[in-house]
mmCIF file of C-alpha atoms and ligand atoms in Angstrom:
data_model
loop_
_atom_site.group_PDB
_atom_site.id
_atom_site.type_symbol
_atom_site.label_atom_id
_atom_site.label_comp_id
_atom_site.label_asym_id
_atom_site.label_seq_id
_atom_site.Cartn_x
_atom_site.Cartn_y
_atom_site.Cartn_z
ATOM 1 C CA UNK A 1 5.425 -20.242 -148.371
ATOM 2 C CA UNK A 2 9.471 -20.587 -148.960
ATOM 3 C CA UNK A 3 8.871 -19.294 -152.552
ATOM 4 C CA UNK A 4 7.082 -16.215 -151.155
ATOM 5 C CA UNK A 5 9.577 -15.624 -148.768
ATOM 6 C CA UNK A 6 12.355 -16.099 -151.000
ATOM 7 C CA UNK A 7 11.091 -13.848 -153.684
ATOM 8 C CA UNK A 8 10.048 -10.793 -150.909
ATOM 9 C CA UNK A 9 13.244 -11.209 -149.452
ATOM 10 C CA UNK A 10 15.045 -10.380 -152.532
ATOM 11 C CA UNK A 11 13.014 -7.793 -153.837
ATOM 12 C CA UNK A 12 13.476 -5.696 -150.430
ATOM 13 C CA UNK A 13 17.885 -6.497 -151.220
ATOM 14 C CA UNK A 14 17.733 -5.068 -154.097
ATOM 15 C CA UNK A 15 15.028 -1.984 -153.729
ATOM 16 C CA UNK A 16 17.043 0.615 -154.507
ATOM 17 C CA UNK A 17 15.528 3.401 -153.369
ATOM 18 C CA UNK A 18 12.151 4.359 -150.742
ATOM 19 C CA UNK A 19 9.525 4.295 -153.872
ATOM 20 C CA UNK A 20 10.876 0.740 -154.512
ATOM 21 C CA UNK A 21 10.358 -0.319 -151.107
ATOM 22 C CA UNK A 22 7.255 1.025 -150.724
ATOM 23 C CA UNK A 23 5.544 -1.063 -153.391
ATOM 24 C CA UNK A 24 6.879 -4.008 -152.466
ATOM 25 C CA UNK A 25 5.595 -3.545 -149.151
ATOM 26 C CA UNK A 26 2.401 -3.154 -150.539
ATOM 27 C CA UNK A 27 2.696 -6.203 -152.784
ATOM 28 C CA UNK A 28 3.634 -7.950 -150.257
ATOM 29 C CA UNK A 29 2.410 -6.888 -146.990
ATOM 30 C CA UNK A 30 -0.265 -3.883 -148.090
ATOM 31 C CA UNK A 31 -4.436 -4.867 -147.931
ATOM 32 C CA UNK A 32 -4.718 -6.553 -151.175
ATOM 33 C CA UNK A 33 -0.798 -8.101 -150.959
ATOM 34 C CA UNK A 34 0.164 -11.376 -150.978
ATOM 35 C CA UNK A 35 0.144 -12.386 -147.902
ATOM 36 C CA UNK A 36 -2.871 -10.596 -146.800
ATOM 37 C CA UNK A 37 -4.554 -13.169 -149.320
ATOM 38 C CA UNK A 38 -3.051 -16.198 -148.312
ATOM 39 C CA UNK A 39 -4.153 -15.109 -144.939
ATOM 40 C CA UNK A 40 -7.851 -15.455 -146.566
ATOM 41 C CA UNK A 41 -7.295 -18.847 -147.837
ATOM 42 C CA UNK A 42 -6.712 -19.741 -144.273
ATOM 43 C CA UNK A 43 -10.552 -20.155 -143.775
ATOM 44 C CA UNK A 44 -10.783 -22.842 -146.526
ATOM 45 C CA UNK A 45 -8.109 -25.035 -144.686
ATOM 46 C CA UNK A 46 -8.898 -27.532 -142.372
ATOM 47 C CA UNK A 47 -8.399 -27.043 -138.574
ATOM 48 C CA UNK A 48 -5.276 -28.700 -138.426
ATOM 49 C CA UNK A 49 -4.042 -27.220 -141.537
ATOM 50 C CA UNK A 50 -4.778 -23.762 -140.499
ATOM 51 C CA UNK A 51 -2.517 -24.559 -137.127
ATOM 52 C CA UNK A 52 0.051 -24.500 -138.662
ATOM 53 C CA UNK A 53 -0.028 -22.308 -141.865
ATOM 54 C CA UNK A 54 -1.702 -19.689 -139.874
ATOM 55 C CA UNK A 55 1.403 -18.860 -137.495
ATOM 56 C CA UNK A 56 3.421 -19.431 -140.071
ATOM 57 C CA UNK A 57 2.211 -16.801 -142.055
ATOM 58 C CA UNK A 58 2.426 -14.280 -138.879
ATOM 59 C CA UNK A 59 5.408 -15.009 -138.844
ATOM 60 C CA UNK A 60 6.733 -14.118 -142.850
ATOM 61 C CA UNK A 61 4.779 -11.096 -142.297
ATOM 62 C CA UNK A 62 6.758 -10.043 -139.352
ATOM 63 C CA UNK A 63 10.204 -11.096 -141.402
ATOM 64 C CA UNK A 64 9.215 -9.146 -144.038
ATOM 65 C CA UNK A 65 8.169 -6.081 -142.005
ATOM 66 C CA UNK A 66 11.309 -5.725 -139.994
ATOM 67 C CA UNK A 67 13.506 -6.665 -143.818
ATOM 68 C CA UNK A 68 11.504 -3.737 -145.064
ATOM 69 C CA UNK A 69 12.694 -1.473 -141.475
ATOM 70 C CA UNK A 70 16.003 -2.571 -141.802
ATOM 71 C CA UNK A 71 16.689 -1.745 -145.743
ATOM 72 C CA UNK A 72 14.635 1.113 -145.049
ATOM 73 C CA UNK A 73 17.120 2.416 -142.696
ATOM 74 C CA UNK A 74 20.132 1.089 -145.013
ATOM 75 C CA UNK A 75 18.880 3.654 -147.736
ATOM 76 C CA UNK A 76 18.652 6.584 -145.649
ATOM 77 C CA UNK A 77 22.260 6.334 -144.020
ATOM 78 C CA UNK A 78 23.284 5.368 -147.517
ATOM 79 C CA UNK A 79 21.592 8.870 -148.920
ATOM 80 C CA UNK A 80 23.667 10.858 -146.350
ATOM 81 C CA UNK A 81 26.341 9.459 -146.477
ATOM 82 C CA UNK A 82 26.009 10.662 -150.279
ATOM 83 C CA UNK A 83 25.273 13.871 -148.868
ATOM 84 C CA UNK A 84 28.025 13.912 -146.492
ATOM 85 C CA UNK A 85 30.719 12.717 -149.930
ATOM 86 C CA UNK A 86 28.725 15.935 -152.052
ATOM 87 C CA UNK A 87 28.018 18.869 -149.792
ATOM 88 C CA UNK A 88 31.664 19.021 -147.512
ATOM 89 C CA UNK A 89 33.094 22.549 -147.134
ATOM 90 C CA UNK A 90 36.820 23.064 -145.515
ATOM 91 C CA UNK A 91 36.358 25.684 -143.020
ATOM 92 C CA UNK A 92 39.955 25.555 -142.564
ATOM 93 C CA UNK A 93 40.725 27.132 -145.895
ATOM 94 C CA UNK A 94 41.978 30.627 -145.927
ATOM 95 C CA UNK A 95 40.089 33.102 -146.834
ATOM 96 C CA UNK A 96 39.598 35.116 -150.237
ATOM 97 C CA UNK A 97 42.380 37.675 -150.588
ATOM 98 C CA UNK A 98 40.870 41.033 -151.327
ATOM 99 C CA UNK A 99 43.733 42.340 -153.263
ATOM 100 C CA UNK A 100 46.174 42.974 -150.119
ATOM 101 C CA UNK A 101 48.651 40.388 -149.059
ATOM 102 C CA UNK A 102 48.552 39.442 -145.543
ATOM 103 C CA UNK A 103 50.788 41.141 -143.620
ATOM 104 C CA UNK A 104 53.164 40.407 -140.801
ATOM 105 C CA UNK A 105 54.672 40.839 -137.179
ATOM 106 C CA UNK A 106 57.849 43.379 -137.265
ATOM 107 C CA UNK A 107 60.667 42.051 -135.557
ATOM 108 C CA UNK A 108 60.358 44.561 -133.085
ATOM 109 C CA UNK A 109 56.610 43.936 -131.949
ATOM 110 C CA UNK A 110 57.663 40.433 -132.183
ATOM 111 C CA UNK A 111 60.372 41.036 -129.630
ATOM 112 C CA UNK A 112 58.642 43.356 -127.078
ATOM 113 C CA UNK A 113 55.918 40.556 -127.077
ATOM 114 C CA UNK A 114 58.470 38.410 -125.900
ATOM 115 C CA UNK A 115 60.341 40.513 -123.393
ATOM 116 C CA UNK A 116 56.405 41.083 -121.846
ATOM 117 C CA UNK A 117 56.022 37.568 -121.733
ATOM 118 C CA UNK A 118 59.075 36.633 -120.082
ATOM 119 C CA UNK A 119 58.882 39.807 -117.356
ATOM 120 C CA UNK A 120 55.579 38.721 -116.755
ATOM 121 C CA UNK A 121 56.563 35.140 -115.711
ATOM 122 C CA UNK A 122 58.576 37.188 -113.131
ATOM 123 C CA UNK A 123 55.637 38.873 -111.923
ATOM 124 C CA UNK A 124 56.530 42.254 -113.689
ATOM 125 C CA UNK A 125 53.575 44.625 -114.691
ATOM 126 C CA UNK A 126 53.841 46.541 -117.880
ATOM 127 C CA UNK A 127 53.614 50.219 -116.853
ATOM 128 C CA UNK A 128 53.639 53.235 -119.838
ATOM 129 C CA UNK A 129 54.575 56.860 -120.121
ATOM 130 C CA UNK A 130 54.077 59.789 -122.643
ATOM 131 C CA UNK A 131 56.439 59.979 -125.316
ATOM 132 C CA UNK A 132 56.014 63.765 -124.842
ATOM 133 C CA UNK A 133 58.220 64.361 -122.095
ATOM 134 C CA UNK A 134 58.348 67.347 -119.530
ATOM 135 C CA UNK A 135 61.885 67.907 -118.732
ATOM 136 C CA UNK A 136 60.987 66.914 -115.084
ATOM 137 C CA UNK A 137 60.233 63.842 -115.700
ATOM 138 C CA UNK A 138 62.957 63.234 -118.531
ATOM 139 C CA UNK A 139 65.542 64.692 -116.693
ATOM 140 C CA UNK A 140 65.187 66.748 -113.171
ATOM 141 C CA UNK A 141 63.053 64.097 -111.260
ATOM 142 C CA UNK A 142 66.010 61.321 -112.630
ATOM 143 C CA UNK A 143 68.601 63.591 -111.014
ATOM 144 C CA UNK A 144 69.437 64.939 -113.787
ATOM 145 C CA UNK A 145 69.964 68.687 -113.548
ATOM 146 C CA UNK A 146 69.773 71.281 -115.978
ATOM 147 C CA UNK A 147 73.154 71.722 -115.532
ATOM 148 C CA UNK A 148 74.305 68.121 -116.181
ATOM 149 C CA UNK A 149 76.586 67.105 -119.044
ATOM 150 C CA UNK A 150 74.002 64.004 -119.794
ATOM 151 C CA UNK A 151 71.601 67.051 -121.122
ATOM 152 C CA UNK A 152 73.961 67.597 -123.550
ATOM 153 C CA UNK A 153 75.011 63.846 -124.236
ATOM 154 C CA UNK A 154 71.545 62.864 -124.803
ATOM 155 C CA UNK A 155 71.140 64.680 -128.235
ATOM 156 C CA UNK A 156 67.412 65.463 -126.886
ATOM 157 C CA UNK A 157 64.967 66.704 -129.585
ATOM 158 C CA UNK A 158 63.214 69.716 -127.947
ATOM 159 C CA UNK A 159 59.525 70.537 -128.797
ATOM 160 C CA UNK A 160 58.862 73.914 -130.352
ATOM 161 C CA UNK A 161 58.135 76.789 -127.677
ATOM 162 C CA UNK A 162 56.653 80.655 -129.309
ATOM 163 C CA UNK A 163 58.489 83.154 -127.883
ATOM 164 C CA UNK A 164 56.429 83.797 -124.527
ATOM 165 C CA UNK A 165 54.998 80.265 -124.516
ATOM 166 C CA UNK A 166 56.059 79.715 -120.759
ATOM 167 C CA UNK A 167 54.981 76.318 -120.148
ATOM 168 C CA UNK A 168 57.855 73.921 -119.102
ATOM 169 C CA UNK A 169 59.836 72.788 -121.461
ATOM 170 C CA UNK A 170 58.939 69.686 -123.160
ATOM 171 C CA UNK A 171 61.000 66.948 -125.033
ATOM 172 C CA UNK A 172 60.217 63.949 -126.705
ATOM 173 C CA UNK A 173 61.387 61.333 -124.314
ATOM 174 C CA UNK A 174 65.254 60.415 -124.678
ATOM 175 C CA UNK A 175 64.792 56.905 -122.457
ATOM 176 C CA UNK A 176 62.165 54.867 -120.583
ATOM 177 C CA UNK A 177 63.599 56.098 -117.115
ATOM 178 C CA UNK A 178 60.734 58.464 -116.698
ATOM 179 C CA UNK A 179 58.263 55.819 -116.330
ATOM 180 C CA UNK A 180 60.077 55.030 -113.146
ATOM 181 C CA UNK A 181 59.237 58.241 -111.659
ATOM 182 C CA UNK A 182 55.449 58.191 -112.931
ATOM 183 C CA UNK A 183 54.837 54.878 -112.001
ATOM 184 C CA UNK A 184 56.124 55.015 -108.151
ATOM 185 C CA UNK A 185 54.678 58.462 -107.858
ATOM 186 C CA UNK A 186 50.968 56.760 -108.851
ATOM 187 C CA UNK A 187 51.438 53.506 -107.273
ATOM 188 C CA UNK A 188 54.244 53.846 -104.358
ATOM 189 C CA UNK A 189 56.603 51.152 -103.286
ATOM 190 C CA UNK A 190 56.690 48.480 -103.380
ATOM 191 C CA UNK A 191 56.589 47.643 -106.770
ATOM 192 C CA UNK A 192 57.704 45.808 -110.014
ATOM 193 C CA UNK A 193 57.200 46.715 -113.245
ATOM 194 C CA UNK A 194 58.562 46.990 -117.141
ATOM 195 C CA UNK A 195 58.211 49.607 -119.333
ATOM 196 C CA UNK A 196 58.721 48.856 -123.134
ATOM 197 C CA UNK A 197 58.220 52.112 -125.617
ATOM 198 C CA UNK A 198 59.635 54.322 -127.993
ATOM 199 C CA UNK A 199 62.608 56.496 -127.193
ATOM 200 C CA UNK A 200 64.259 59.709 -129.322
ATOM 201 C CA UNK A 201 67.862 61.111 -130.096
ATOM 202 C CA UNK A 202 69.089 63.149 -132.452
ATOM 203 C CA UNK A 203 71.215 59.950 -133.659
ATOM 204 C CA UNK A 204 71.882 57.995 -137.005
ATOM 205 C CA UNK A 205 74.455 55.684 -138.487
ATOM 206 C CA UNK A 206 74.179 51.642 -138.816
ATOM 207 C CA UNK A 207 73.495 51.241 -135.020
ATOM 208 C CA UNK A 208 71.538 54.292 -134.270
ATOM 209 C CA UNK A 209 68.052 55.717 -135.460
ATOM 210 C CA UNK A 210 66.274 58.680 -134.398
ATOM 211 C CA UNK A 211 63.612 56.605 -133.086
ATOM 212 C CA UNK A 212 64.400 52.978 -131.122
ATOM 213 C CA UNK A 213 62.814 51.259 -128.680
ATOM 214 C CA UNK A 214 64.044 50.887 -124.697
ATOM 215 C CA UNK A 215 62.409 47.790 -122.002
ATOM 216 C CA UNK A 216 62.827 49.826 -118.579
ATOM 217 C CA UNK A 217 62.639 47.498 -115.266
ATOM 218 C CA UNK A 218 61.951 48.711 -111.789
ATOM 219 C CA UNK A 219 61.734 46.616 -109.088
ATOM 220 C CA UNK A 220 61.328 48.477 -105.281
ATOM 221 C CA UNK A 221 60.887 46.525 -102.215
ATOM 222 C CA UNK A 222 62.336 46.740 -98.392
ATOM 223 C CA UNK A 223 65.822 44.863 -99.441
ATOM 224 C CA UNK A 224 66.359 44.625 -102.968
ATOM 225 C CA UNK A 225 69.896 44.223 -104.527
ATOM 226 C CA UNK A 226 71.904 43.901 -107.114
ATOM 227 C CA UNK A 227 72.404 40.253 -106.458
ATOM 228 C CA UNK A 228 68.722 40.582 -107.450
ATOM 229 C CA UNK A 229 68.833 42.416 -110.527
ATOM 230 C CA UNK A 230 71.725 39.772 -111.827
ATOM 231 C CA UNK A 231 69.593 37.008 -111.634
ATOM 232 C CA UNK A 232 66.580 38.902 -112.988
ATOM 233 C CA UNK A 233 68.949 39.729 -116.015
ATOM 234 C CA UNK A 234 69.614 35.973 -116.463
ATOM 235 C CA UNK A 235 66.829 34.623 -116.128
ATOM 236 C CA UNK A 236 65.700 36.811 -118.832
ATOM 237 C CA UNK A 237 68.508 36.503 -121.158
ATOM 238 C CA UNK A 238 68.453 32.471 -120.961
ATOM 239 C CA UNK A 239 64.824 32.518 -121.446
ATOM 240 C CA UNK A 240 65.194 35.223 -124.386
ATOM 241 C CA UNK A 241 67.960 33.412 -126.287
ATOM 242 C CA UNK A 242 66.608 29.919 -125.014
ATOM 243 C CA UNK A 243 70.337 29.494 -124.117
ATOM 244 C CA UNK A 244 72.211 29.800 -120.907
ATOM 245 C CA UNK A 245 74.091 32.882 -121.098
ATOM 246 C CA UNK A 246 76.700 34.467 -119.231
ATOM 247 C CA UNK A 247 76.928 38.526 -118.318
ATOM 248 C CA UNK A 248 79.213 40.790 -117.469
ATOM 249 C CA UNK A 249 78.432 43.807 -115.245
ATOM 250 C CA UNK A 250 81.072 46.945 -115.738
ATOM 251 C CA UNK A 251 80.938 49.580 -113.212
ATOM 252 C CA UNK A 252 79.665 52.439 -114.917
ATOM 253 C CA UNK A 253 77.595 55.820 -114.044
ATOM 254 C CA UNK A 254 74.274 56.915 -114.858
ATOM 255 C CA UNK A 255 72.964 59.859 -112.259
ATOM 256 C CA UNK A 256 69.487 58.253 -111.312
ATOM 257 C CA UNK A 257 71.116 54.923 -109.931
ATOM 258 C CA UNK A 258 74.402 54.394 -107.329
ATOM 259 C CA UNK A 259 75.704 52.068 -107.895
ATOM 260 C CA UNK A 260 75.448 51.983 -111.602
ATOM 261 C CA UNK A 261 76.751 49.231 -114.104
ATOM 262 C CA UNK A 262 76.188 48.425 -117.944
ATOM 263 C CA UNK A 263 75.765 45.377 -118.653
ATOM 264 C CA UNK A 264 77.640 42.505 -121.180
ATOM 265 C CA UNK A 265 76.038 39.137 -123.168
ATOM 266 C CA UNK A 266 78.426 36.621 -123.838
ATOM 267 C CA UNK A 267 79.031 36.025 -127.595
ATOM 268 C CA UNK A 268 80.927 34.923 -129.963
ATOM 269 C CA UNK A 269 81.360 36.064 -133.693
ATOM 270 C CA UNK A 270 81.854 33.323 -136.600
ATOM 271 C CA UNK A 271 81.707 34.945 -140.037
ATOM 272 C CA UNK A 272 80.769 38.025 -139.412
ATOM 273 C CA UNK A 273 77.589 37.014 -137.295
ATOM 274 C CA UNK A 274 76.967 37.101 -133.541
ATOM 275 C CA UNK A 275 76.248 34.225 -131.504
ATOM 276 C CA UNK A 276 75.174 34.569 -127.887
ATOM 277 C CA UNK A 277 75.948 32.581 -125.188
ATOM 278 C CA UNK A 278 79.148 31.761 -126.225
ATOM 279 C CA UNK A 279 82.962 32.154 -126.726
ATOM 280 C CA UNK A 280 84.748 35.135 -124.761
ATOM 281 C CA UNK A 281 83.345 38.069 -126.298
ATOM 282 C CA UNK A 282 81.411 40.641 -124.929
ATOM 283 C CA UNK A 283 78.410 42.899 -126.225
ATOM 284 C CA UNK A 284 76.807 45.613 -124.291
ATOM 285 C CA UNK A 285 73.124 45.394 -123.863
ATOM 286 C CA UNK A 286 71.761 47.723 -120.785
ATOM 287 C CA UNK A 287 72.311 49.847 -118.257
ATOM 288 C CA UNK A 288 71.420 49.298 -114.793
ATOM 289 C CA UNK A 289 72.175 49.891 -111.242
ATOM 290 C CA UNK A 290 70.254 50.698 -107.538
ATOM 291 C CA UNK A 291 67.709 53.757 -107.457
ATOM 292 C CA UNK A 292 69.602 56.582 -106.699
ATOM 293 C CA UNK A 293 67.580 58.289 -103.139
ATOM 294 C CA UNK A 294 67.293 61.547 -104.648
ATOM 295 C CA UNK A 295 65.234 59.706 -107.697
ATOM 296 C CA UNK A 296 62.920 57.705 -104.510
ATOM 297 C CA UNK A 297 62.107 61.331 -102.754
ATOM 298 C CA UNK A 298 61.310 62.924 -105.852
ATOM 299 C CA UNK A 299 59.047 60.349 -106.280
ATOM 300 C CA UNK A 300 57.708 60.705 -103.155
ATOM 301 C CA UNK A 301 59.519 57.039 -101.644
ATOM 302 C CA UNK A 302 61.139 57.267 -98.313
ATOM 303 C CA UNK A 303 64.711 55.927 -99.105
ATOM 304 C CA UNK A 304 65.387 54.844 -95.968
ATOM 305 C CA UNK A 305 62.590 52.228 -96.297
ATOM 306 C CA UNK A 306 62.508 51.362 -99.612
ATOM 307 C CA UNK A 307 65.279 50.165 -101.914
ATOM 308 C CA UNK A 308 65.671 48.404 -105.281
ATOM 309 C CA UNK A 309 67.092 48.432 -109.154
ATOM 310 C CA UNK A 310 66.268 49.572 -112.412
ATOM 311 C CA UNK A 311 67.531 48.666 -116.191
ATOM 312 C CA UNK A 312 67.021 49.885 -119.343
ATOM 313 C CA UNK A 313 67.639 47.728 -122.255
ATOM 314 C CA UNK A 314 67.466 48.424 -125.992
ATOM 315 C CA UNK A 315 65.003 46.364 -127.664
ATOM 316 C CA UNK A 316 65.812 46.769 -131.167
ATOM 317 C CA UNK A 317 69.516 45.577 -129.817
ATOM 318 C CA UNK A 318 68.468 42.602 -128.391
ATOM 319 C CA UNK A 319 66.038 41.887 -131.471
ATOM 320 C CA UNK A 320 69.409 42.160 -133.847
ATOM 321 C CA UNK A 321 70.940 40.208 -131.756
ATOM 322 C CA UNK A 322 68.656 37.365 -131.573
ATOM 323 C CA UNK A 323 67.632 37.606 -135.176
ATOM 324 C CA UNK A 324 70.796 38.227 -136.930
ATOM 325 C CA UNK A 325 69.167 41.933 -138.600
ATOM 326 C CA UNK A 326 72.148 43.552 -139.608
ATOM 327 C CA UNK A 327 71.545 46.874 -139.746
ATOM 328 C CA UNK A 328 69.266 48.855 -137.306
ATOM 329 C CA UNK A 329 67.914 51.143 -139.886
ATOM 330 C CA UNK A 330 66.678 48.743 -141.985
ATOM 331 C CA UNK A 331 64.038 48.225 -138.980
ATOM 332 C CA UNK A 332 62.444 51.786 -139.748
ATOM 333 C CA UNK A 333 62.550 51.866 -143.572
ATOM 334 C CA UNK A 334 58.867 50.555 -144.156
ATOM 335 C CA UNK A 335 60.399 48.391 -146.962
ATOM 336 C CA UNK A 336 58.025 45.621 -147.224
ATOM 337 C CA UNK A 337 60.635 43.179 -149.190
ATOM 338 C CA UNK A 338 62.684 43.308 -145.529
ATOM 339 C CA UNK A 339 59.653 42.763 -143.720
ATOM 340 C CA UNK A 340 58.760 39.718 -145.607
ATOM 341 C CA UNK A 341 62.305 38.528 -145.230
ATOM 342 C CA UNK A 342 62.169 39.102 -141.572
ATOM 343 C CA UNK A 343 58.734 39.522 -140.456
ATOM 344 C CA UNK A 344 56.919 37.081 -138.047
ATOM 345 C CA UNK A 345 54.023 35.289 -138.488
ATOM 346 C CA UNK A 346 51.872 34.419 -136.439
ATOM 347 C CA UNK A 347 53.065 35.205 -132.785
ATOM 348 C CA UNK A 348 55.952 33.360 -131.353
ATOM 349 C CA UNK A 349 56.548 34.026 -127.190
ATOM 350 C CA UNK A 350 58.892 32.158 -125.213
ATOM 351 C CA UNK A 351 58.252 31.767 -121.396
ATOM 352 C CA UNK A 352 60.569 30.674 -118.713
ATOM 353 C CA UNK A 353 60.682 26.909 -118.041
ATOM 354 C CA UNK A 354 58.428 26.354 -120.718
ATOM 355 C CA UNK A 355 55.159 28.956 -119.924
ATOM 356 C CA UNK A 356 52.614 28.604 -117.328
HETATM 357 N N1 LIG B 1 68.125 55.281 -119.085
HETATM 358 C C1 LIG B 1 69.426 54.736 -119.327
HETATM 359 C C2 LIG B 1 69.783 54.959 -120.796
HETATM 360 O O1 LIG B 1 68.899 55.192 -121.596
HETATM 361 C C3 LIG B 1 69.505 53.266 -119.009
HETATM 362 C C4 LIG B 1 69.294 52.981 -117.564
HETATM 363 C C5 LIG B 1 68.017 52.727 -117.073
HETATM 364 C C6 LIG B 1 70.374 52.937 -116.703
HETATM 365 C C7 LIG B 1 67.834 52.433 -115.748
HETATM 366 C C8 LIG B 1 70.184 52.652 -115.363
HETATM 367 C C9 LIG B 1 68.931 52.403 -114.892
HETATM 368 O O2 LIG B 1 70.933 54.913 -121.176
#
């Protein structure tokens, strides 16, 4: 009974596959096997005899059912893990190009991303505006007369009017100031929002293109003040440049705030390049100040209840600054060799104290 058990033993280690199994189960185990006929020759034993062969043979037919289960298994897991080794596919693999490359962020998407971010932290809304201006909105409704030097300062681009065409005039937006006035005439006081967009002057040389891009702020509540707006402004810049930095606020005069000031990053310049946040120099980033009360009534805001400030900051400045882009009308040239120089990918936003 060893021998048999011996030689089934070893024929199930080294069955290489279910076929091979099978037959020796059936050599073995199966009607006409082995064992199944040295089960007969149990009736020619004696009593005694068959006492003890008999449960002994029960019991090489249960080893060598649960051998046959348990290489049985070892062959299947062994088949997948073949499988497994053959048949893997890297879903993390790009994808086929189909003849374009893949493109990336401009700076300037890039950086009014990260402006939104940071504002938002503060609780800011993003609010928007046409870039189709009435001159109400651009200019009257910011007290801004028709009258007013700033008309003329502004370099405005005026839309075409036929002669007898006697709708208002219209202008393609020369800042993001109207937004204040739309925004508090649809949603009142108090409130706090940004508005990032396009602006347009009649303007071009290495730091000015037709076309740039302005962040307005607004923020209107029952006591509101500058002290306000300067920490607003530096909690932004440190969180912008990740860097503590210092500002400067000049008085100044804009006709839709009183006070007004513009407002100064601390830099430095080494070689030619800028570096905020430190050294004694100064660069001018934004205007600011508290709503003027003739811009809250024409918005339809009781100034003796309400009060707050507004900025408007150039976002192609700050991008420059940040970034180290040179020249501002390299941002609007659609010259792909710059963009893949300078262009972001993917997504990079900064959050104060680290994001939510
Ligand atoms: N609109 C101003 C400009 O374009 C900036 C500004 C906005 C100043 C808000 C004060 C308050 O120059």
């Amino acid at each position: 009974m060893e021998d048999l058990r011996q030689k089934y033993i070893g024929m199930i280690a080294t069955a290489s596959d279910e076929s091979a199994l099978e037959s020796v189960r059936l050599t073995a185990i199966g009607k006409k096997g082995e064992i199944a006929l040295a089960m007969r020759e149990l009736g020619r034993m004696t009593p005694e005899e068959r006492q003890t062969a008999g449960p002994r043979l029960n019991a090489l037919k249960d080893e060598i059912t649960s051998a046959l289960a348990a290489r049985k298994e070892a062959l299947t897991d062994a088949a997948l893990d073949e499988r497994l080794r053959g048949e893997w596919l890297d879903v993390t693999l790009p994808g086929r190009r189909r003849g374009v490359e893949p493109g990336t962020i401009h700076p300037v998407s890039q950086v009014w991303e990260e402006c939104t971010a940071i504002f938002a932290d503060m609780g800011f809304a993003v609010a928007e505006g046409p870039q189709v201006e009435t001159d109400f909105y651009n200019f009257d409704a910011l007290n801004i007369p028709s009258h007013h030097p700033a008309r003329g300062e502004m370099d405005t681009f005026y839309m075409h009017r036929d002669a007898g065409d006697e709708r208002p005039p219209h202008v393609l937006r020369t800042h993001t100031s109207p937004v204040q006035i739309r925004s508090l005439q649809a949603q009142g006081a108090p409130i706090r929002i940004i508005a990032p967009g396009r602006v347009y002057r009649a303007d071009y040389d290495q730091t000015h293109t037709p076309m740039f891009h302005q962040i307005e702020g607004l923020a209107i509540d029952r006591d509101i003040s500058m002290a306000n707006l300067k920490w607003v402004l530096e909690e932004f810049f440190t969180a912008y440049f990740g860097t503590s930095v210092k500002t400067r606020f000049r008085a100044s005069h804009f006709p839709f705030t009183e006070p007004s000031a513009e407002v100064d990053i601390q830099c430095s310049w080494v070689d030619g390049q800028v570096r905020v946040g430190e050294g004694d120099g100064w660069l001018e980033v934004l205007g600011s100040g508290m709503v003027h009360p003739h811009v809250l009534r024409s918005s339809g805001v009781d100034p003796d209840q309400w009060q707050g400030f507004a900025f408007g900051m150039g976002i192609d400045r700050i991008a420059m600054l940040k970034y180290g882009l040179p020249d501002l009308r390299a941002f609007f040239d659609s010259d792909l060799r710059w963009l893949r120089h300078y262009g972001f990918s993917p997504l990079q936003v900064p959050t104060l104290h680290g994001g939510i």
